[in-house]
CSV table of C-alpha atoms and ligand atoms in Angstrom, one decimal:
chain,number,residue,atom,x,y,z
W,1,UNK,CA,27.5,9.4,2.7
W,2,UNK,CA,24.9,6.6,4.0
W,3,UNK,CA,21.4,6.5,2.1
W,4,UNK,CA,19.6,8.7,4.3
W,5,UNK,CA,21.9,11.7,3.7
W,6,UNK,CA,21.6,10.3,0.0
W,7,UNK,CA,18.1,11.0,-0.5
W,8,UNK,CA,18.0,13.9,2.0
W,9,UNK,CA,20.6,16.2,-0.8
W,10,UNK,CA,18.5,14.7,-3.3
W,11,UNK,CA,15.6,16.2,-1.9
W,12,UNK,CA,17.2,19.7,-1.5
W,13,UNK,CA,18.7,19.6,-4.7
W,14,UNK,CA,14.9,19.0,-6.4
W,15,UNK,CA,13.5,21.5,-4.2
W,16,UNK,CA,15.7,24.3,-5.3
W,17,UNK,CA,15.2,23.4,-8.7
W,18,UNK,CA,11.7,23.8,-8.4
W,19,UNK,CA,12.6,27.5,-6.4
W,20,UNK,CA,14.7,28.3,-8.9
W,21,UNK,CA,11.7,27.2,-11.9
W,22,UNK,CA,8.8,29.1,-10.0
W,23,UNK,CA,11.0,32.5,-10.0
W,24,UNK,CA,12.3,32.2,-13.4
W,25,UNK,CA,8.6,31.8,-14.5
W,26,UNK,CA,7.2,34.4,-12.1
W,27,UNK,CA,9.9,36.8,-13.7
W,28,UNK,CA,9.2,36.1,-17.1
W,29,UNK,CA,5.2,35.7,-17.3
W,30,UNK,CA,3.6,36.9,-14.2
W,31,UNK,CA,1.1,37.4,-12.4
W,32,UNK,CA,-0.1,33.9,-12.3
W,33,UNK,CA,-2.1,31.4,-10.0
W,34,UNK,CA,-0.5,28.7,-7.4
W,35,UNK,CA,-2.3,26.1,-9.7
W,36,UNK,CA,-1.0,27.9,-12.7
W,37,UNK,CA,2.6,28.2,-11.6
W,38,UNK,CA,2.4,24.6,-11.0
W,39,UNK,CA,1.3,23.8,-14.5
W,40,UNK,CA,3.3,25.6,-16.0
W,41,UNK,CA,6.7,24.3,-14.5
W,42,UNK,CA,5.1,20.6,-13.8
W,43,UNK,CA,5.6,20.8,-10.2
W,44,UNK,CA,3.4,19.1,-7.6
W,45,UNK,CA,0.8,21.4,-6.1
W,46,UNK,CA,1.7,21.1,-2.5
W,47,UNK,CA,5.3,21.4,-3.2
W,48,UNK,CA,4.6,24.9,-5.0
W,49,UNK,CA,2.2,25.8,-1.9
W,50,UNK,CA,5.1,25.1,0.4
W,51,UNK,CA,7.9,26.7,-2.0
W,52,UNK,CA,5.6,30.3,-2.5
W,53,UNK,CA,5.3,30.4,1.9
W,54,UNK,CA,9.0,29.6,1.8
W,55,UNK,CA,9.6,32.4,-0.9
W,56,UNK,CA,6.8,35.4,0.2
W,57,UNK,CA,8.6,34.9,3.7
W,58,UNK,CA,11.8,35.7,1.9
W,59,UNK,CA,10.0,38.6,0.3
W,60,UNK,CA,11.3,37.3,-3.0
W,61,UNK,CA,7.2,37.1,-4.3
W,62,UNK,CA,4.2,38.5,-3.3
W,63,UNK,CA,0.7,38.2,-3.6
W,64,UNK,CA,-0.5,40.7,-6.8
W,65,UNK,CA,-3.3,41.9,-4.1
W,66,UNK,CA,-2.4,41.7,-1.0
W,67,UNK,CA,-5.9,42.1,0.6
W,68,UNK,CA,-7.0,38.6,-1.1
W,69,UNK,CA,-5.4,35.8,0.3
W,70,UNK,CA,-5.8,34.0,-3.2
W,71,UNK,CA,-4.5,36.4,-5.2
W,72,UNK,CA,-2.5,35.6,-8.2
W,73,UNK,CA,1.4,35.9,-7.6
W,74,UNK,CA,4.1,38.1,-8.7
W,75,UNK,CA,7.9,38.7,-8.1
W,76,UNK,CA,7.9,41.2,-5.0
W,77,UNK,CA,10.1,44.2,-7.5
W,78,UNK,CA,10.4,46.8,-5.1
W,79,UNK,CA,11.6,45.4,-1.5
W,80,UNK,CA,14.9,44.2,-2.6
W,81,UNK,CA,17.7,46.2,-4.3
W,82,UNK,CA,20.7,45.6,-6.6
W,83,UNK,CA,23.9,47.4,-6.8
W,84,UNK,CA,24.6,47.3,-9.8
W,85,UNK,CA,28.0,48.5,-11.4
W,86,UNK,CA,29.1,49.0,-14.9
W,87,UNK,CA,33.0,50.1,-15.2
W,88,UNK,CA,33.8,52.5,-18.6
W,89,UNK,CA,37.0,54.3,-19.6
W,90,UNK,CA,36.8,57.2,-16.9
W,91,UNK,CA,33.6,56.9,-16.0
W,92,UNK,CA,31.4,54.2,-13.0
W,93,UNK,CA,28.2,53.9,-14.0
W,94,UNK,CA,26.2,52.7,-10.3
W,95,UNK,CA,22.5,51.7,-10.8
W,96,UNK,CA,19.9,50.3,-8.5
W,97,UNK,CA,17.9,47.6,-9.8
W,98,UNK,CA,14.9,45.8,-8.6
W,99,UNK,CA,13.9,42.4,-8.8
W,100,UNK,CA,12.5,43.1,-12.1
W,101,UNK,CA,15.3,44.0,-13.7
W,102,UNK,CA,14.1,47.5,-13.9
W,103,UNK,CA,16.8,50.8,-13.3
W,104,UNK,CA,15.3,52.7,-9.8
W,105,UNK,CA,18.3,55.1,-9.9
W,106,UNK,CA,21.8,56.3,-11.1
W,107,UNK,CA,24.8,57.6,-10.5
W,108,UNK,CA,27.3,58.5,-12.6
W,109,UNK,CA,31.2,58.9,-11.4
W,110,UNK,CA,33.2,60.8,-13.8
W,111,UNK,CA,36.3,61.7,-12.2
W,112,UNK,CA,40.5,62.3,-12.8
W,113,UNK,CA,41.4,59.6,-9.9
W,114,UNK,CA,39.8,56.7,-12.8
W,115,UNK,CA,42.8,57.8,-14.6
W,116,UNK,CA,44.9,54.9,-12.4
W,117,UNK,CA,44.5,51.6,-11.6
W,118,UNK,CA,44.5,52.4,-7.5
W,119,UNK,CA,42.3,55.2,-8.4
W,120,UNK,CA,40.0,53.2,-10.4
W,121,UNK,CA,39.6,50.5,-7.5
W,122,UNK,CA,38.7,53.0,-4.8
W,123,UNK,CA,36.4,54.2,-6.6
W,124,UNK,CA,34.6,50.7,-7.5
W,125,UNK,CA,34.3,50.3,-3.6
W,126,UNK,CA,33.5,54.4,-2.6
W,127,UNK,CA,30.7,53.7,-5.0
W,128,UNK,CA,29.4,50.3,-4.1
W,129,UNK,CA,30.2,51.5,0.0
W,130,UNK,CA,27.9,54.7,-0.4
W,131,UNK,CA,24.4,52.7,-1.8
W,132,UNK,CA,25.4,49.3,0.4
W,133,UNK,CA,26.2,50.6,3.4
W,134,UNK,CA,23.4,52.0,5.6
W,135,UNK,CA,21.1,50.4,3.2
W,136,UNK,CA,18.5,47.6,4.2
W,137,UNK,CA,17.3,45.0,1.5
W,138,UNK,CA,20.1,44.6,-0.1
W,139,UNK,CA,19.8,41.7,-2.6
W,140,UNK,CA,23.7,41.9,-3.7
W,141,UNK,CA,26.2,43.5,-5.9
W,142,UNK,CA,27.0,42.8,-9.5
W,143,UNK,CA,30.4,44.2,-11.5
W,144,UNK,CA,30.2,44.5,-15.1
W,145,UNK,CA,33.7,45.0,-17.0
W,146,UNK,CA,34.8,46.1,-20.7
W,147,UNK,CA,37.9,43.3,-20.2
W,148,UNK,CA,38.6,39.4,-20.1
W,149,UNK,CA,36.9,38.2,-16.7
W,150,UNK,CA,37.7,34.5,-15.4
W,151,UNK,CA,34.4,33.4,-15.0
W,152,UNK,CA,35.0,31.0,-12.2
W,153,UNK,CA,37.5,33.5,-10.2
W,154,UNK,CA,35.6,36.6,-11.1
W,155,UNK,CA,39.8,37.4,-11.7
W,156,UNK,CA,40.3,40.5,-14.6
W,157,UNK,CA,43.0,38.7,-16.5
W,158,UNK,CA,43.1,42.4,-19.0
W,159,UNK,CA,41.0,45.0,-20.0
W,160,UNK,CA,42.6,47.3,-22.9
W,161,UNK,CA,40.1,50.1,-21.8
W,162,UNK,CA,40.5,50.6,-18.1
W,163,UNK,CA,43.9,51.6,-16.6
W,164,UNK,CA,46.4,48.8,-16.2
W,165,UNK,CA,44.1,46.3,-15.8
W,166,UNK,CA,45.6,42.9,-15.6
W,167,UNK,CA,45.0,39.9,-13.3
W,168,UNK,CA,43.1,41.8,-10.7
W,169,UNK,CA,41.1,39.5,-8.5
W,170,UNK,CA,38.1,41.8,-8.5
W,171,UNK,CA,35.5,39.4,-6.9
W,172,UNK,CA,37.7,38.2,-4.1
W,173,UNK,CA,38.4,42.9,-3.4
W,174,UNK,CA,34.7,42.8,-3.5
W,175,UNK,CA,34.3,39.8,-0.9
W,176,UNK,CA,36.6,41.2,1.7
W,177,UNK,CA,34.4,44.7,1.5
W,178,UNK,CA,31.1,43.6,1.1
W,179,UNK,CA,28.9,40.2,3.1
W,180,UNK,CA,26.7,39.9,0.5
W,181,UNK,CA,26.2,38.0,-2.7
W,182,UNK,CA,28.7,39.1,-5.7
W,183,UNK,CA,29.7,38.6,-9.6
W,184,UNK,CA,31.9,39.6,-11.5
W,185,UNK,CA,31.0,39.5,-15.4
W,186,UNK,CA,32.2,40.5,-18.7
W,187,UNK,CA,30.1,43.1,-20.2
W,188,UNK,CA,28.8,41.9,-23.5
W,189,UNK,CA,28.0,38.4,-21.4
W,190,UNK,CA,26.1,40.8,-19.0
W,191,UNK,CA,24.4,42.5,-21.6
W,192,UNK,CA,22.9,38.2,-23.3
W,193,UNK,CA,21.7,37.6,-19.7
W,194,UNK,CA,19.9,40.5,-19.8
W,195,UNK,CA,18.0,39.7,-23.1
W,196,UNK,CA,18.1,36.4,-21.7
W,197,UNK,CA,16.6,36.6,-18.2
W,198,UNK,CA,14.1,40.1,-18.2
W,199,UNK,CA,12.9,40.3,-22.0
W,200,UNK,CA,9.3,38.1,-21.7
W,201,UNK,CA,9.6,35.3,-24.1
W,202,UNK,CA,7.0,32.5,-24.9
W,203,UNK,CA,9.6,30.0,-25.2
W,204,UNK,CA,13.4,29.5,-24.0
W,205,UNK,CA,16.2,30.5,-26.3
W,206,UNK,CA,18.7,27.9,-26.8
W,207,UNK,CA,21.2,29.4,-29.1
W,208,UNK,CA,22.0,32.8,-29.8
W,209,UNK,CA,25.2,35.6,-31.1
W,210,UNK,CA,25.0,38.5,-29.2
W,211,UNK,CA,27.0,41.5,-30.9
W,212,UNK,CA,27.5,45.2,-29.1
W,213,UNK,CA,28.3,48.4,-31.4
W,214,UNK,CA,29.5,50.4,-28.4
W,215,UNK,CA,33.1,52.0,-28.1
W,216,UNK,CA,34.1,49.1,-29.6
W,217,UNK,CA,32.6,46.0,-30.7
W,218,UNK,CA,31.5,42.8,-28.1
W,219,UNK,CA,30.1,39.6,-29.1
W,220,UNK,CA,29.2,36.5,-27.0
W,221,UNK,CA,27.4,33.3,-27.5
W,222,UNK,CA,24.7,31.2,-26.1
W,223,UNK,CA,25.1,27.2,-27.2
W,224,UNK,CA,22.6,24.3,-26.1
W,225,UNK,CA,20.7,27.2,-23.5
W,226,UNK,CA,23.8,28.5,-21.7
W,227,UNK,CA,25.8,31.4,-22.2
W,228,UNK,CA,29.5,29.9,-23.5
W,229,UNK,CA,32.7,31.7,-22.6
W,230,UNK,CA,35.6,29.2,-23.8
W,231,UNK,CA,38.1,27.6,-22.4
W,232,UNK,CA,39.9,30.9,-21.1
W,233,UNK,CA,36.7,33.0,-21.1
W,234,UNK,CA,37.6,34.9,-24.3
W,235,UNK,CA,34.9,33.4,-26.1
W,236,UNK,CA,33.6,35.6,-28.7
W,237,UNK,CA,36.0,38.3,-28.3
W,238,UNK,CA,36.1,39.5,-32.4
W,239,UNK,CA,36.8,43.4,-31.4
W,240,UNK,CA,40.3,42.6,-32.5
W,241,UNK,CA,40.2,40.5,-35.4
W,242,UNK,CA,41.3,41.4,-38.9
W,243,UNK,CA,38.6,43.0,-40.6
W,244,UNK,CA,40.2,45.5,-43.0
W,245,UNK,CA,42.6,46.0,-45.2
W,246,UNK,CA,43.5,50.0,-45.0
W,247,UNK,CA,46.1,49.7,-42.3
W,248,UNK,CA,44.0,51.9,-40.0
W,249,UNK,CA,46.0,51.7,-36.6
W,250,UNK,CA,44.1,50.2,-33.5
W,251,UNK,CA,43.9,51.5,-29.5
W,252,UNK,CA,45.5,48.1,-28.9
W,253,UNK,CA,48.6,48.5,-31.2
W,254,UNK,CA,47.7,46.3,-34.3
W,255,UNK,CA,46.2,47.3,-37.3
W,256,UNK,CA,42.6,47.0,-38.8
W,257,UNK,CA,40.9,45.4,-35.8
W,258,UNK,CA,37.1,45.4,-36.3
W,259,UNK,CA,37.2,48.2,-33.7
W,260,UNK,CA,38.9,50.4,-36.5
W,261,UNK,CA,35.8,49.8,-38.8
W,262,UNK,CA,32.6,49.4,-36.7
W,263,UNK,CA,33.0,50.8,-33.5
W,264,UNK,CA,31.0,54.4,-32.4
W,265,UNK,CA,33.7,56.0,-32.8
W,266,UNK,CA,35.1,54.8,-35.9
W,267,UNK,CA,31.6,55.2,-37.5
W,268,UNK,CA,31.8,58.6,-36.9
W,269,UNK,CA,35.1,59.3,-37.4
W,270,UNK,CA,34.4,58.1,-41.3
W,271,UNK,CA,31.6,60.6,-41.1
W,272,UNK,CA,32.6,63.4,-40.0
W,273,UNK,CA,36.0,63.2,-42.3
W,274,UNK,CA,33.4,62.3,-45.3
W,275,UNK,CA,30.6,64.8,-44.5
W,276,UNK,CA,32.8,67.6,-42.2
W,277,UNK,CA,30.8,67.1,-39.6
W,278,UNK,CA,31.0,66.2,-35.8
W,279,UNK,CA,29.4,63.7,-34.8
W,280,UNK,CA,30.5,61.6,-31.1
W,281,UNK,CA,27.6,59.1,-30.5
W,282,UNK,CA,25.0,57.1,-32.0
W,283,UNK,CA,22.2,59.5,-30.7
W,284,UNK,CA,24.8,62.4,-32.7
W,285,UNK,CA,24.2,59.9,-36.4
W,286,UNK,CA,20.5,59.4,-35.5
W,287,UNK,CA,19.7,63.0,-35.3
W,288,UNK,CA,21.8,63.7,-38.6
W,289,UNK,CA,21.1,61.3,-40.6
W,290,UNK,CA,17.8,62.7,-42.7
W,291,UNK,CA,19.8,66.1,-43.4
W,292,UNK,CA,22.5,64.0,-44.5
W,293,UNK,CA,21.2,60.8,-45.9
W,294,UNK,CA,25.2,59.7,-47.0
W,295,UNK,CA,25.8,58.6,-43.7
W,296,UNK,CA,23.7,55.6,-44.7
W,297,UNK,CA,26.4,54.9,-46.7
W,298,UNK,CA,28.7,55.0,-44.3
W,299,UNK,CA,26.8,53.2,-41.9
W,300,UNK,CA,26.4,50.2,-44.7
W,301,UNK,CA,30.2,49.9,-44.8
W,302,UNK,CA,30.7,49.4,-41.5
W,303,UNK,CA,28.3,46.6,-41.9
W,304,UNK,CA,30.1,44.9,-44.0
W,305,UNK,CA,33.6,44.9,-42.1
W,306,UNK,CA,31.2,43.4,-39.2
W,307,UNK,CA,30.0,40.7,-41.6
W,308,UNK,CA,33.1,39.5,-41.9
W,309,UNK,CA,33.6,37.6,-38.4
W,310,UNK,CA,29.8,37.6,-37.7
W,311,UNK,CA,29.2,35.5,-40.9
W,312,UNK,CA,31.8,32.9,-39.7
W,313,UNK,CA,30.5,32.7,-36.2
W,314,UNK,CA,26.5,32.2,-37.3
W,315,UNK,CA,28.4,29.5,-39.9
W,316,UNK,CA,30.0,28.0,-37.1
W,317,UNK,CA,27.5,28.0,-34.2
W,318,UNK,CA,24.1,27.9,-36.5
W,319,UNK,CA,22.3,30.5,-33.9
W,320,UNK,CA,18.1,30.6,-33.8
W,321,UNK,CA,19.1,34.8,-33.0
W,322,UNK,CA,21.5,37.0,-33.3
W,323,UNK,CA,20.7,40.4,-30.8
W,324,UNK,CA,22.2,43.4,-30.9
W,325,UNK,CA,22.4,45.4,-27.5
W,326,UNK,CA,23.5,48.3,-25.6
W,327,UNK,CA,22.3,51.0,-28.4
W,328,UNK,CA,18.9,52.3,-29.4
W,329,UNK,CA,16.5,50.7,-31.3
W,330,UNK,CA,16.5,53.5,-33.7
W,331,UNK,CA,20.1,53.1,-34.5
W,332,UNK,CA,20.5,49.2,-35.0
W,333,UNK,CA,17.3,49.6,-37.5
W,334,UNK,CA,19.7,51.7,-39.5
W,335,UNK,CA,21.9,48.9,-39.5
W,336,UNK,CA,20.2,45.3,-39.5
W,337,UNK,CA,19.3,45.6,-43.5
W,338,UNK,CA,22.6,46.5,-45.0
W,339,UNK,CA,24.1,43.5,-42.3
W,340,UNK,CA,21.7,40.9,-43.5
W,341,UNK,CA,23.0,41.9,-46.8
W,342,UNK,CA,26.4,41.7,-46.2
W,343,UNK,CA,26.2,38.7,-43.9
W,344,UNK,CA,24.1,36.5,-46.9
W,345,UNK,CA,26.9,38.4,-49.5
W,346,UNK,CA,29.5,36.1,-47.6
W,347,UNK,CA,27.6,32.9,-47.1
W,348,UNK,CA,27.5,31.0,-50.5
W,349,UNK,CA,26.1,27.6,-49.2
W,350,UNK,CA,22.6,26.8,-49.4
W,351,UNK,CA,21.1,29.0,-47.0
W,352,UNK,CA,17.4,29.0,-46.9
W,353,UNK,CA,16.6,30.5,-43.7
W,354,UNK,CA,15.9,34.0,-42.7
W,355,UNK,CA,18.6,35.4,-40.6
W,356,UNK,CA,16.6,36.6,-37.2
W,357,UNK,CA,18.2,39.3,-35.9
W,358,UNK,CA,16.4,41.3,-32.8
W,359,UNK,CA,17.2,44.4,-31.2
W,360,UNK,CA,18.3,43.9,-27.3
W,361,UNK,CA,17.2,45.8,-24.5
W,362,UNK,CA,18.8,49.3,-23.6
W,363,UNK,CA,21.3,49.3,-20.9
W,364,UNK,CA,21.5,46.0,-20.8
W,365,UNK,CA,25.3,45.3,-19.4
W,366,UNK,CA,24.3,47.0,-16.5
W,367,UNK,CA,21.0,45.2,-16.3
W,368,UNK,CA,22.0,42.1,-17.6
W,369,UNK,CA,25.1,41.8,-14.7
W,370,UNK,CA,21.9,42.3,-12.0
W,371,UNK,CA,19.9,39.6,-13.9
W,372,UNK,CA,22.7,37.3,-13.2
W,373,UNK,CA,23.2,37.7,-9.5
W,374,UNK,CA,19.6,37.1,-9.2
W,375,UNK,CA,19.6,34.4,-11.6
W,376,UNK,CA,22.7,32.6,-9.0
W,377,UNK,CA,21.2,33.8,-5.7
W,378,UNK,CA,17.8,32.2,-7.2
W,379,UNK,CA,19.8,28.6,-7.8
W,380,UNK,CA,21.6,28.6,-4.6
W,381,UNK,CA,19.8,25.5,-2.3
V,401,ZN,ZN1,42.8,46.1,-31.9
């Protein structure tokens, strides 16, 4: 490469940094002024004029009234569209989501053919084929799995929940289907970016756990600003880890996973055998819980088997948060004081800090797997 090529990638690389810092920005505390956005992400003023022509002709941003040529700016949420797709035992969840990270629509598959793996993969493409074809403004398509995903590959090495998959190279299926931008994520990392990128925050978050009470339970991490999957891309995978000690039998062969303890359904398995009831969901407890305040209890013990792995991680990775996602507000409230208890229970050293733990968005896999295709379509030069 000779110096003039040198400083010419140079220059492309800076300017889609700057891109990529005005949209972040605009998506986070919007509507705001040219001269403002340039303040705020300490970019010359002529290179945000020409960056927001460049980006308005993309109809990525728009002008917050478009009758006044100096009008503030904002992110242009309803031209473009994701497809966005969240996979679940027998069921395909297919959203459409705006550049906002807001849900426009849904559909939901729930069908015998997701029985088999063949099955299971015609339907990820019938489903992605019927809102992408035909369609204009089409910003891309984003996957989010219950499984291990290869973050680089966008390869399923195994997901106990859906039917034989193992080492399916899901992004390169996608590719051959579809000309437009893809990923492939794991669904608890879906669910950080979506806390990450679309929640409006005053200031960055550099470290965080994320944990999901869901059909089982999902954790992930954030370390020094970026979401941090491990060498294999297992990071943070505690559903499975010894957390009991009444040899209750797991889905995945072993006994007293987590999963057996602190799941949904384990939660109210222990209730309804307790309290005869019958109970399926977290909306099911919430409804039930001030006729029968013992499910409190219940609720407080599952806390504590969860403290167990949680307490190590936060010892380990010393997180500013820890969020919880994918469930109601008014559930995880039940939850967060008997865990801050148990958590604190298991840490002997001297702790002085309050533990911050916040409640993530709702359906935030399936939002949180859109935020990141935007969030790599956004970097690309
Ligand atoms: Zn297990």
């Amino acid at each position: 490469m000779n110096t003039t090529d040198t400083i010419h990638s140079e220059q492309t690389r800076k300017r889609a940094e700057n891109r990529y810092a005005i949209l972040r920005t605009l998506q986070s505390v919007q509507p705001m002024k040219r001269t403002e956005v340039a303040d705020y992400c300490g970019i010359r003023k002529s290179s945000v004029t020409s960056l927001v022509e460049e980006l308005m002709e993309k109809r990525w941003i728009r002008l917050e009234d478009e009758s006044r040529p100096r009008s503030p700016l904002v992110i242009n949420e309803n031209f473009w569209r994701i497809v966005s797709i969240q996979l679940d035992p027998g069921k395909i969840t297919t959203s459409l989501i705006n550049l906002q990270g807001k849900i426009q629509s849904t559909n939901i598959l729930k069908d015998k053919s997701l029985s088999t793996k063949d099955g299971y993969l015609k339907a990820i493409i019938k489903c992605a084929s019927k809102e992408i074809k035909n369609k204009k403004n089409i910003f891309g398509l984003a996957l989010s799995i219950p499984g291990m995903i290869e973050p680089e590959t966008g390869i399923c090495i195994n997901s106990i929940n859906l039917p034989e998959f193992e080492n399916i190279p899901l992004l390169e299926l996608l590719q051959e289907k579809f000309n437009c931008p893809i990923v492939v994520e794991n669904d608890v990392r879906a669910s950080l970016y979506s806390s990450l990128f679309l929640e409006a925050r005053n200031t960055a978050i550099e470290s965080a756990i994320y944990i999901d009470v869901t059909s089982g339970v999902g954790s992930t991490l954030m370390v020094n600003g970026k979401p941090f999957s491990g060498a294999h891309g297992t990071a943070g995978e505690i559903g499975h880890l010894v957390a009991g000690n009444s040899g209750r039998i797991c889905r995945c062969g072993q006994r007293d996973c987590l999963e057996t303890y602190s799941s949904i359904p384990a939660i109210c398995n222990d209730i309804n055998e307790k309290l005869g009831l019958d109970l399926n969901s977290s909306l099911d407890i919430i409804d039930n819980i001030e006729k029968h305040p013992q499910i409190q209890e219940i609720l407080d013990e599952a806390c504590e088997h969860l403290a167990i792995p949680l307490s190590s991680m936060i010892s380990f990775t010393d997180p500013e948060v820890i969020i919880l996602g994918n469930q109601s507000r008014a559930f995880y409230k039940l939850l967060i004081p008997a865990l801050k208890k148990a958590i604190s229970k298991r840490q002997n050293g001297p702790s002085t800090r309050e533990l911050s733990i916040e409640i993530g968005p709702e359906h935030s896999s399936i939002r949180g797997a859109a935020a990141l295709l935007m969030d790599n379509v956004f970097k690309q030069p």
